[in-house]
PDB file of C-alpha atoms in Angstrom:
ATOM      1  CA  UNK A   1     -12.887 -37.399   0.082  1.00 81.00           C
ATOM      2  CA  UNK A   2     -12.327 -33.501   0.531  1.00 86.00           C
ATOM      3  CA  UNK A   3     -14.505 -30.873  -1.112  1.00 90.00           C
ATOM      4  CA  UNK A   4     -13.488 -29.101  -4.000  1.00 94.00           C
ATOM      5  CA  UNK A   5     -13.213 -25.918  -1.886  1.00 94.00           C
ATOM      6  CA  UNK A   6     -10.402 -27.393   0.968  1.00 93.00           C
ATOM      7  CA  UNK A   7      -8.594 -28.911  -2.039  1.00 93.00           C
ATOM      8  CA  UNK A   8      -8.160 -25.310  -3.398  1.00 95.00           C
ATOM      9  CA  UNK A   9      -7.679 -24.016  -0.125  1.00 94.00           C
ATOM     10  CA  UNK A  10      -5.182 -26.903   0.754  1.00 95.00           C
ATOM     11  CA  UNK A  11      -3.327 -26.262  -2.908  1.00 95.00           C
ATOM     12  CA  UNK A  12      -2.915 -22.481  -2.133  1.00 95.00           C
ATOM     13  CA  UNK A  13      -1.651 -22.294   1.490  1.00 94.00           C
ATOM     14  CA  UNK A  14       0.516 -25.525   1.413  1.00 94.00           C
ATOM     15  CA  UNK A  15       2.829 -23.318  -0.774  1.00 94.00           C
ATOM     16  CA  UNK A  16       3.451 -20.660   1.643  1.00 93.00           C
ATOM     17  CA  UNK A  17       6.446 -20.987   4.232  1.00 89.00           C
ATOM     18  CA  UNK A  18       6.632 -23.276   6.585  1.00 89.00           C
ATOM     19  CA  UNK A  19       2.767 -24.508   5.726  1.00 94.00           C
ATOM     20  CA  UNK A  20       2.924 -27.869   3.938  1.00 94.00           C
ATOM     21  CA  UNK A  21      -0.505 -29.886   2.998  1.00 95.00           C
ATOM     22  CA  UNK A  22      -1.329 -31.301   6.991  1.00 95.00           C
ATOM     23  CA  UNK A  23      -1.105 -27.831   8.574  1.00 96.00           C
ATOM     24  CA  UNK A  24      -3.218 -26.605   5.257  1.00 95.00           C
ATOM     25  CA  UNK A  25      -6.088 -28.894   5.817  1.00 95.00           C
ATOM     26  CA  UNK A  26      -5.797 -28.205   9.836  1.00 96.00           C
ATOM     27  CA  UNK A  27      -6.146 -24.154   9.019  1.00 95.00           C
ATOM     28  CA  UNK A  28      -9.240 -24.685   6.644  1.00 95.00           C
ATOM     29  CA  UNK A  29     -10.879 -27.211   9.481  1.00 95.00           C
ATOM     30  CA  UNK A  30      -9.904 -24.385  11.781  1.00 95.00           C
ATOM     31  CA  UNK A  31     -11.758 -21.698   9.738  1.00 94.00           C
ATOM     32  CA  UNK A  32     -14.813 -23.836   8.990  1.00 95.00           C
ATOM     33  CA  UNK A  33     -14.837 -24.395  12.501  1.00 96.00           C
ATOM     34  CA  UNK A  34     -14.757 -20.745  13.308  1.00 94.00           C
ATOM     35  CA  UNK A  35     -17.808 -20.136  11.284  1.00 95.00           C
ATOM     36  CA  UNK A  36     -19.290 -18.186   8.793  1.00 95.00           C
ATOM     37  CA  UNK A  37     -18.255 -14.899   9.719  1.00 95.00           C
ATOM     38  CA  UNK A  38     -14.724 -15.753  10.621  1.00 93.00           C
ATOM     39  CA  UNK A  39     -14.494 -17.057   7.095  1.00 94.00           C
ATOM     40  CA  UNK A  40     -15.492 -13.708   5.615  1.00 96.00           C
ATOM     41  CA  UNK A  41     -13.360 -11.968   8.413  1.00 96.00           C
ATOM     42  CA  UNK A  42     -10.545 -13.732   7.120  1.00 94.00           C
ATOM     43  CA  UNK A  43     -10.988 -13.388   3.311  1.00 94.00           C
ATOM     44  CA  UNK A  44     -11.452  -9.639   3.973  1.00 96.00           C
ATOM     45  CA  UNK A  45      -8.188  -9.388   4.923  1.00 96.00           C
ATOM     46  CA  UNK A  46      -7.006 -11.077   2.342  1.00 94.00           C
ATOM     47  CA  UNK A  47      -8.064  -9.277  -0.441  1.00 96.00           C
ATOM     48  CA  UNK A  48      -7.215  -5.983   1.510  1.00 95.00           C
ATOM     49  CA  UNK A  49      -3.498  -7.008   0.867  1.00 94.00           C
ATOM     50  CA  UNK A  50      -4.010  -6.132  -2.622  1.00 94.00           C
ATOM     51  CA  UNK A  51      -4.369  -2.135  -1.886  1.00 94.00           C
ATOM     52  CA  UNK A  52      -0.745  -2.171  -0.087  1.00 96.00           C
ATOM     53  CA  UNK A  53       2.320  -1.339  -2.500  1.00 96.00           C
ATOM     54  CA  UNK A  54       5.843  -1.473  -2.469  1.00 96.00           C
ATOM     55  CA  UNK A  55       8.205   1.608  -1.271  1.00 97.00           C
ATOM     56  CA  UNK A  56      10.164   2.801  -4.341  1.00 95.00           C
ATOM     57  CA  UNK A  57      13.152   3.597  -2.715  1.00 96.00           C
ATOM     58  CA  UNK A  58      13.798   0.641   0.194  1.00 97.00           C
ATOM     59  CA  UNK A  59      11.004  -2.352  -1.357  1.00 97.00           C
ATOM     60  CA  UNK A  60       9.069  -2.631   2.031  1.00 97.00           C
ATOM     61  CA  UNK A  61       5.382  -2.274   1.736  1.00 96.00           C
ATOM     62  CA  UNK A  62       3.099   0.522   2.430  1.00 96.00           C
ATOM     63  CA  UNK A  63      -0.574   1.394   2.611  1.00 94.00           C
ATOM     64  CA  UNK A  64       0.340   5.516   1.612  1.00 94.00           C
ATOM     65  CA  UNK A  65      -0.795   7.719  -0.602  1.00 92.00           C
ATOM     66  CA  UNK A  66       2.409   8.419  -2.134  1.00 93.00           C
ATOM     67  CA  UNK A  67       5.379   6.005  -3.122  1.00 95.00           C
ATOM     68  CA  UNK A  68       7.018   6.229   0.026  1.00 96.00           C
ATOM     69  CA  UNK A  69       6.438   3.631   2.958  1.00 97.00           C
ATOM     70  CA  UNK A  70       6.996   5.623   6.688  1.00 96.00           C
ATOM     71  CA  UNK A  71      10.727   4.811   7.264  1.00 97.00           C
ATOM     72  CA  UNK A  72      11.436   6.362   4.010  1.00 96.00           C
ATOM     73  CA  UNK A  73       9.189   9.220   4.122  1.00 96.00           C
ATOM     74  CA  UNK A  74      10.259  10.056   7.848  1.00 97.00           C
ATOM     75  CA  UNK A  75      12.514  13.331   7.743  1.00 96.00           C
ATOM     76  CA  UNK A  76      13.845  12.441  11.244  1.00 97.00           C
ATOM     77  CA  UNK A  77      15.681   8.953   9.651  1.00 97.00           C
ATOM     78  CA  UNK A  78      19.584   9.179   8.917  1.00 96.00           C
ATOM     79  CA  UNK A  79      19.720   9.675   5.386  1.00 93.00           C
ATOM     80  CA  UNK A  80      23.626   8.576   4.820  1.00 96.00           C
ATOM     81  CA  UNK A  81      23.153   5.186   7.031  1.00 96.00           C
ATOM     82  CA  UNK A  82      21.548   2.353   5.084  1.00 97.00           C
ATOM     83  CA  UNK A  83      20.767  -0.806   6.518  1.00 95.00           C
ATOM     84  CA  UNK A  84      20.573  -4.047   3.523  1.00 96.00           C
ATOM     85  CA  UNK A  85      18.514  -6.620   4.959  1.00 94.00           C
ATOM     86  CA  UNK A  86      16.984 -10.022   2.858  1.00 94.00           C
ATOM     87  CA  UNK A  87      13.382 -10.275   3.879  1.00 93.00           C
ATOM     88  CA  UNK A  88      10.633  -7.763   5.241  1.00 95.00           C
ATOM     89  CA  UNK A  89      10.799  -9.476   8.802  1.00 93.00           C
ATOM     90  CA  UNK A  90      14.088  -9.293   9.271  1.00 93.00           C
ATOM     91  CA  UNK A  91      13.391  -5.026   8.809  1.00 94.00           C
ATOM     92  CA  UNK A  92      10.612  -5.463  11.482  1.00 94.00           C
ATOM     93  CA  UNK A  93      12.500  -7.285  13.958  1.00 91.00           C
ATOM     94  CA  UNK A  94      15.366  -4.787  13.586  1.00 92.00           C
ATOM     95  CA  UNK A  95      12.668  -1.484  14.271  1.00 92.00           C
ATOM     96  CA  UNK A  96      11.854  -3.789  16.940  1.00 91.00           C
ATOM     97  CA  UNK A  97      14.797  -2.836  18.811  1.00 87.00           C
ATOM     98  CA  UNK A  98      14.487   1.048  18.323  1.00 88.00           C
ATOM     99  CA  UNK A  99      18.071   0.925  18.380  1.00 89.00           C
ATOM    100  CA  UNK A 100      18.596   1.867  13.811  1.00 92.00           C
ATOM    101  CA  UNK A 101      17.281   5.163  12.919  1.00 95.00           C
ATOM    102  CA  UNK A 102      18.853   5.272   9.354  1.00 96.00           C
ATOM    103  CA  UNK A 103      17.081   4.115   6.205  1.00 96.00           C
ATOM    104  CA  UNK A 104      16.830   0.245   4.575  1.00 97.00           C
ATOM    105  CA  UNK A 105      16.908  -1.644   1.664  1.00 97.00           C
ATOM    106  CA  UNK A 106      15.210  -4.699   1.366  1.00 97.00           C
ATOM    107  CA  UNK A 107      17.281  -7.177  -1.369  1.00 96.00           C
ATOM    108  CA  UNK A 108      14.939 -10.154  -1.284  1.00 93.00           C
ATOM    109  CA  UNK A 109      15.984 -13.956   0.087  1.00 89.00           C
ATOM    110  CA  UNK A 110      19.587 -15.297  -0.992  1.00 88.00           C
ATOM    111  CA  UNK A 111      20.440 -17.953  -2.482  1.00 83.00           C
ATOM    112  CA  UNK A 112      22.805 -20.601  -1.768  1.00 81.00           C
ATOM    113  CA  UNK A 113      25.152 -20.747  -4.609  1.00 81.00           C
ATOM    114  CA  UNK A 114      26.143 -17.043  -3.816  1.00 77.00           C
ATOM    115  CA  UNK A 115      24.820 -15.862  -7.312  1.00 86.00           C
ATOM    116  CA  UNK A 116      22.592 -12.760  -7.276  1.00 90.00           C
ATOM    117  CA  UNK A 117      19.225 -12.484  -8.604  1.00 92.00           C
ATOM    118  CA  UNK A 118      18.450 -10.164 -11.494  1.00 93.00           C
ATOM    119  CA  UNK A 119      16.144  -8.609  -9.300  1.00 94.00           C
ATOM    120  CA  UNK A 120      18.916  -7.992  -6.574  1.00 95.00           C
ATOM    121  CA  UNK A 121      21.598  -6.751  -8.551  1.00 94.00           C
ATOM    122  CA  UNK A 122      18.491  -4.263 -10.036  1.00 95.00           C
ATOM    123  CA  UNK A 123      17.840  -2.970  -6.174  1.00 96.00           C
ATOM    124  CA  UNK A 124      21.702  -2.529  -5.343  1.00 96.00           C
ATOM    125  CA  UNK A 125      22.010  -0.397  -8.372  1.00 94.00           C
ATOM    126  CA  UNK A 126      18.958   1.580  -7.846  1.00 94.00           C
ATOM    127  CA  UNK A 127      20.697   2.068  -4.079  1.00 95.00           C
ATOM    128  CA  UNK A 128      23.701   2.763  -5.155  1.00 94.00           C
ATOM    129  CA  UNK A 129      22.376   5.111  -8.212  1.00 93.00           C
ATOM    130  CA  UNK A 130      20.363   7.081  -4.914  1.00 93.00           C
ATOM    131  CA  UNK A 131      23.169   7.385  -2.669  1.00 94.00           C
ATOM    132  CA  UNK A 132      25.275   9.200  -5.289  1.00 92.00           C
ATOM    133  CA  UNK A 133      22.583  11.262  -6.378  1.00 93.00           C
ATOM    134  CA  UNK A 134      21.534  12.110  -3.132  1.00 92.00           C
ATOM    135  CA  UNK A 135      24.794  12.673  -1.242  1.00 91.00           C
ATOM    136  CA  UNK A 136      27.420  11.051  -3.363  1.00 93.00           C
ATOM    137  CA  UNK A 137      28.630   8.492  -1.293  1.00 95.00           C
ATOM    138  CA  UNK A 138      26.936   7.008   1.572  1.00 96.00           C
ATOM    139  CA  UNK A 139      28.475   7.543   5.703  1.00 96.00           C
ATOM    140  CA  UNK A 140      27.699   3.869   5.886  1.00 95.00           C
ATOM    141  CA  UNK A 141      26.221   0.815   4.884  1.00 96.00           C
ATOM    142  CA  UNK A 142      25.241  -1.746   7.159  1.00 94.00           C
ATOM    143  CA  UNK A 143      25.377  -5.791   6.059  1.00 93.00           C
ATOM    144  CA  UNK A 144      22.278  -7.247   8.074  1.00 91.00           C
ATOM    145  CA  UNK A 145      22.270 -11.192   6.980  1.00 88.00           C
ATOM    146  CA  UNK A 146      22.145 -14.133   8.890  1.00 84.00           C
ATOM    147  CA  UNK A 147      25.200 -15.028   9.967  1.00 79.00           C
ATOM    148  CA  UNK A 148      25.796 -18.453   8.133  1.00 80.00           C
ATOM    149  CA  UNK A 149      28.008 -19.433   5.120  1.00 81.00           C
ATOM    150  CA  UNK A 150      25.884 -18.599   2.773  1.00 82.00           C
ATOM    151  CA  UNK A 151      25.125 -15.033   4.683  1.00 83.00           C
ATOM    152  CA  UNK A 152      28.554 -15.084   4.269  1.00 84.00           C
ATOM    153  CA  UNK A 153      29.066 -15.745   0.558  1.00 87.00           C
ATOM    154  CA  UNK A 154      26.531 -13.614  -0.402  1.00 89.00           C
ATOM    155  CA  UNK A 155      27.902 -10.558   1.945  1.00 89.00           C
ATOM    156  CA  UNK A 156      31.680 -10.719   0.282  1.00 89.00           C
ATOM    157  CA  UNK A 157      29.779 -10.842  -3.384  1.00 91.00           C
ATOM    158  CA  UNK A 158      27.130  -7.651  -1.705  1.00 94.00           C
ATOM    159  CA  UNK A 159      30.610  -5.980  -0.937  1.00 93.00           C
ATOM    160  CA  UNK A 160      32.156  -5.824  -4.359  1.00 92.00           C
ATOM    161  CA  UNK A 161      28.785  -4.715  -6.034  1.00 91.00           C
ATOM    162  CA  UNK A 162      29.122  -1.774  -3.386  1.00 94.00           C
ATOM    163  CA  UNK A 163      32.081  -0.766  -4.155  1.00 91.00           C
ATOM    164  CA  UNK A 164      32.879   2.975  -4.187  1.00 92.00           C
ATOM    165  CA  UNK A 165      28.855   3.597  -2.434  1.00 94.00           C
ATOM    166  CA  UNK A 166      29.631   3.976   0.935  1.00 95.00           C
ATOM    167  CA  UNK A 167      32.616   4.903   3.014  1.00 95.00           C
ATOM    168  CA  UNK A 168      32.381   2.117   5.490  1.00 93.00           C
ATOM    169  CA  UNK A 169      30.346  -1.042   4.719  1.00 94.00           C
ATOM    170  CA  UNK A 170      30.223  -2.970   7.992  1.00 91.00           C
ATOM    171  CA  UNK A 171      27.991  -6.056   9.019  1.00 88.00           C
ATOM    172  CA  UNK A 172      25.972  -6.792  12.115  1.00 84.00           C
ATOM    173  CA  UNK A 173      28.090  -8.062  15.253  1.00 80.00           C
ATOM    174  CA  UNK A 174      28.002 -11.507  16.438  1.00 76.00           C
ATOM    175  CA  UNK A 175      28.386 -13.146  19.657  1.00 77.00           C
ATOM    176  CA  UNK A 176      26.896 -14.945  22.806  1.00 69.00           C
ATOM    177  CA  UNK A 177      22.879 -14.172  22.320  1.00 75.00           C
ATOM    178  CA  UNK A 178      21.337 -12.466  25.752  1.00 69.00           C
ATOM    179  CA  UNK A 179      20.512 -15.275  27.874  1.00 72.00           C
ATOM    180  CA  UNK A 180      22.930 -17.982  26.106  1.00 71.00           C
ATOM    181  CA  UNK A 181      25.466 -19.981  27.890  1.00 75.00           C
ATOM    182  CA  UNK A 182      29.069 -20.265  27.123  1.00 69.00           C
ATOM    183  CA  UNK A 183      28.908 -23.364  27.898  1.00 76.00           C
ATOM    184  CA  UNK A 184      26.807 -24.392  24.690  1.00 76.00           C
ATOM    185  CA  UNK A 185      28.995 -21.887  22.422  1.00 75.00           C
ATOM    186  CA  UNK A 186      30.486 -22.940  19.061  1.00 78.00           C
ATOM    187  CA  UNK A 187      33.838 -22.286  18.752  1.00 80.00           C
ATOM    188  CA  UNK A 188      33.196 -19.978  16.096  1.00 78.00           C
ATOM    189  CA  UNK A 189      30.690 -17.922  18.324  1.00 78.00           C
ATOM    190  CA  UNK A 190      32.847 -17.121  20.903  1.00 76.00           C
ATOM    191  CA  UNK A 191      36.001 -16.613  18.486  1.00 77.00           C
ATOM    192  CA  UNK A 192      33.778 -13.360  17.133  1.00 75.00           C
ATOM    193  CA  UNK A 193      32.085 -12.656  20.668  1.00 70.00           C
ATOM    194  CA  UNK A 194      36.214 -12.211  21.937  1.00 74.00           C
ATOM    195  CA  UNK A 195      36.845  -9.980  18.738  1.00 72.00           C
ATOM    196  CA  UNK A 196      34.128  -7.757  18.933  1.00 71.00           C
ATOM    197  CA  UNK A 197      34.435  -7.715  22.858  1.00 66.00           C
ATOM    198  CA  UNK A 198      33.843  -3.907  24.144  1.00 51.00           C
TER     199      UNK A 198
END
């Protein structure tokens, strides 16, 4: 009933997060709709994703000439505080805030059986490998996982792979969110907002 060409567009964007096969036929209606030139808009920056590469020291992407993305390029960063975060957005909603001005590592997503990838045991080495070089042992290394049991398990495993890279190793703070209600609190929510009250 579809044309060959939603089918393939339908096979290829169902796969990506949180698009399954209804929201992939809506966006190709969507583009059709939008016409010809929106098409070719849109494919244009698609294939321009190809000419971006990945930083060599934290793993986030860059458009550069050199290997270097910004953050790590940037003089002006802390070099002795890194932050570990799992995925790309959770780095861009942190230099949201403007409130980090030390360097990052990017690990990729965790799993939930609290076993490291290859890949991730590869890009804590390669940190910790720098951070000896470069000043033999880091002022601090910052944690930055969602704060769930498997952020959890994965942190106490991230810990013991660290050993000996930084002098402290300390994870993000947890409490009430701006704007939330005591009221609606888990117990374990306000158990850390009353321990890391200032």
């Amino acid at each position: 009933m579809l044309p060959e060409a939603i089918k393939k567009f339908v096979e290829i964007f169902s796969a990506l997060p949180s698009i399954g096969t209804r929201q992939a036929i809506r966006l190709a209606f969507k583009m059709i709709a939008g016409g010809r030139a929106k098409i070719e808009e849109t494919a244009k920056a698609i294939a321009d994703l190809k000419h971006l590469k990945i930083c060599r020291e934290c793993f986030f992407i860059h458009s550069n000439k050199g290997d270097l993305c910004d953050i790590c390029a940037n003089p002006q960063r802390k070099q002795s505080i890194v932050m570990i975060v799992e995925k790309e957005t959770d780095l861009i909603s942190i230099e949201r805030t403007k409130k980090f001005n030390g360097r990052y590592l990017i690990l990729g997503s965790l799993t939930k059986t609290g076993v490291l990838e290859s890949i991730q045991k590869l890009r804590l080495s390669h940190l910790k490998n720098r951070v000896k070089k470069e000043m033999g042992q880091a002022e601090e290394i910052i944690l930055a996982f969602n704060p769930t049991t498997y952020g959890d398990l994965n942190t106490s495993i991230i810990i013991k792979e660290l050993d000996g890279a930084a002098k402290k190793i300390s994870r993000l703070g947890r409490g009430i969110p701006v704007g939330g209600e005591i009221e609606f609190a888990d117990e374990e929510t306000l158990g850390q907002s009353l321990e890391r009250r200032s």
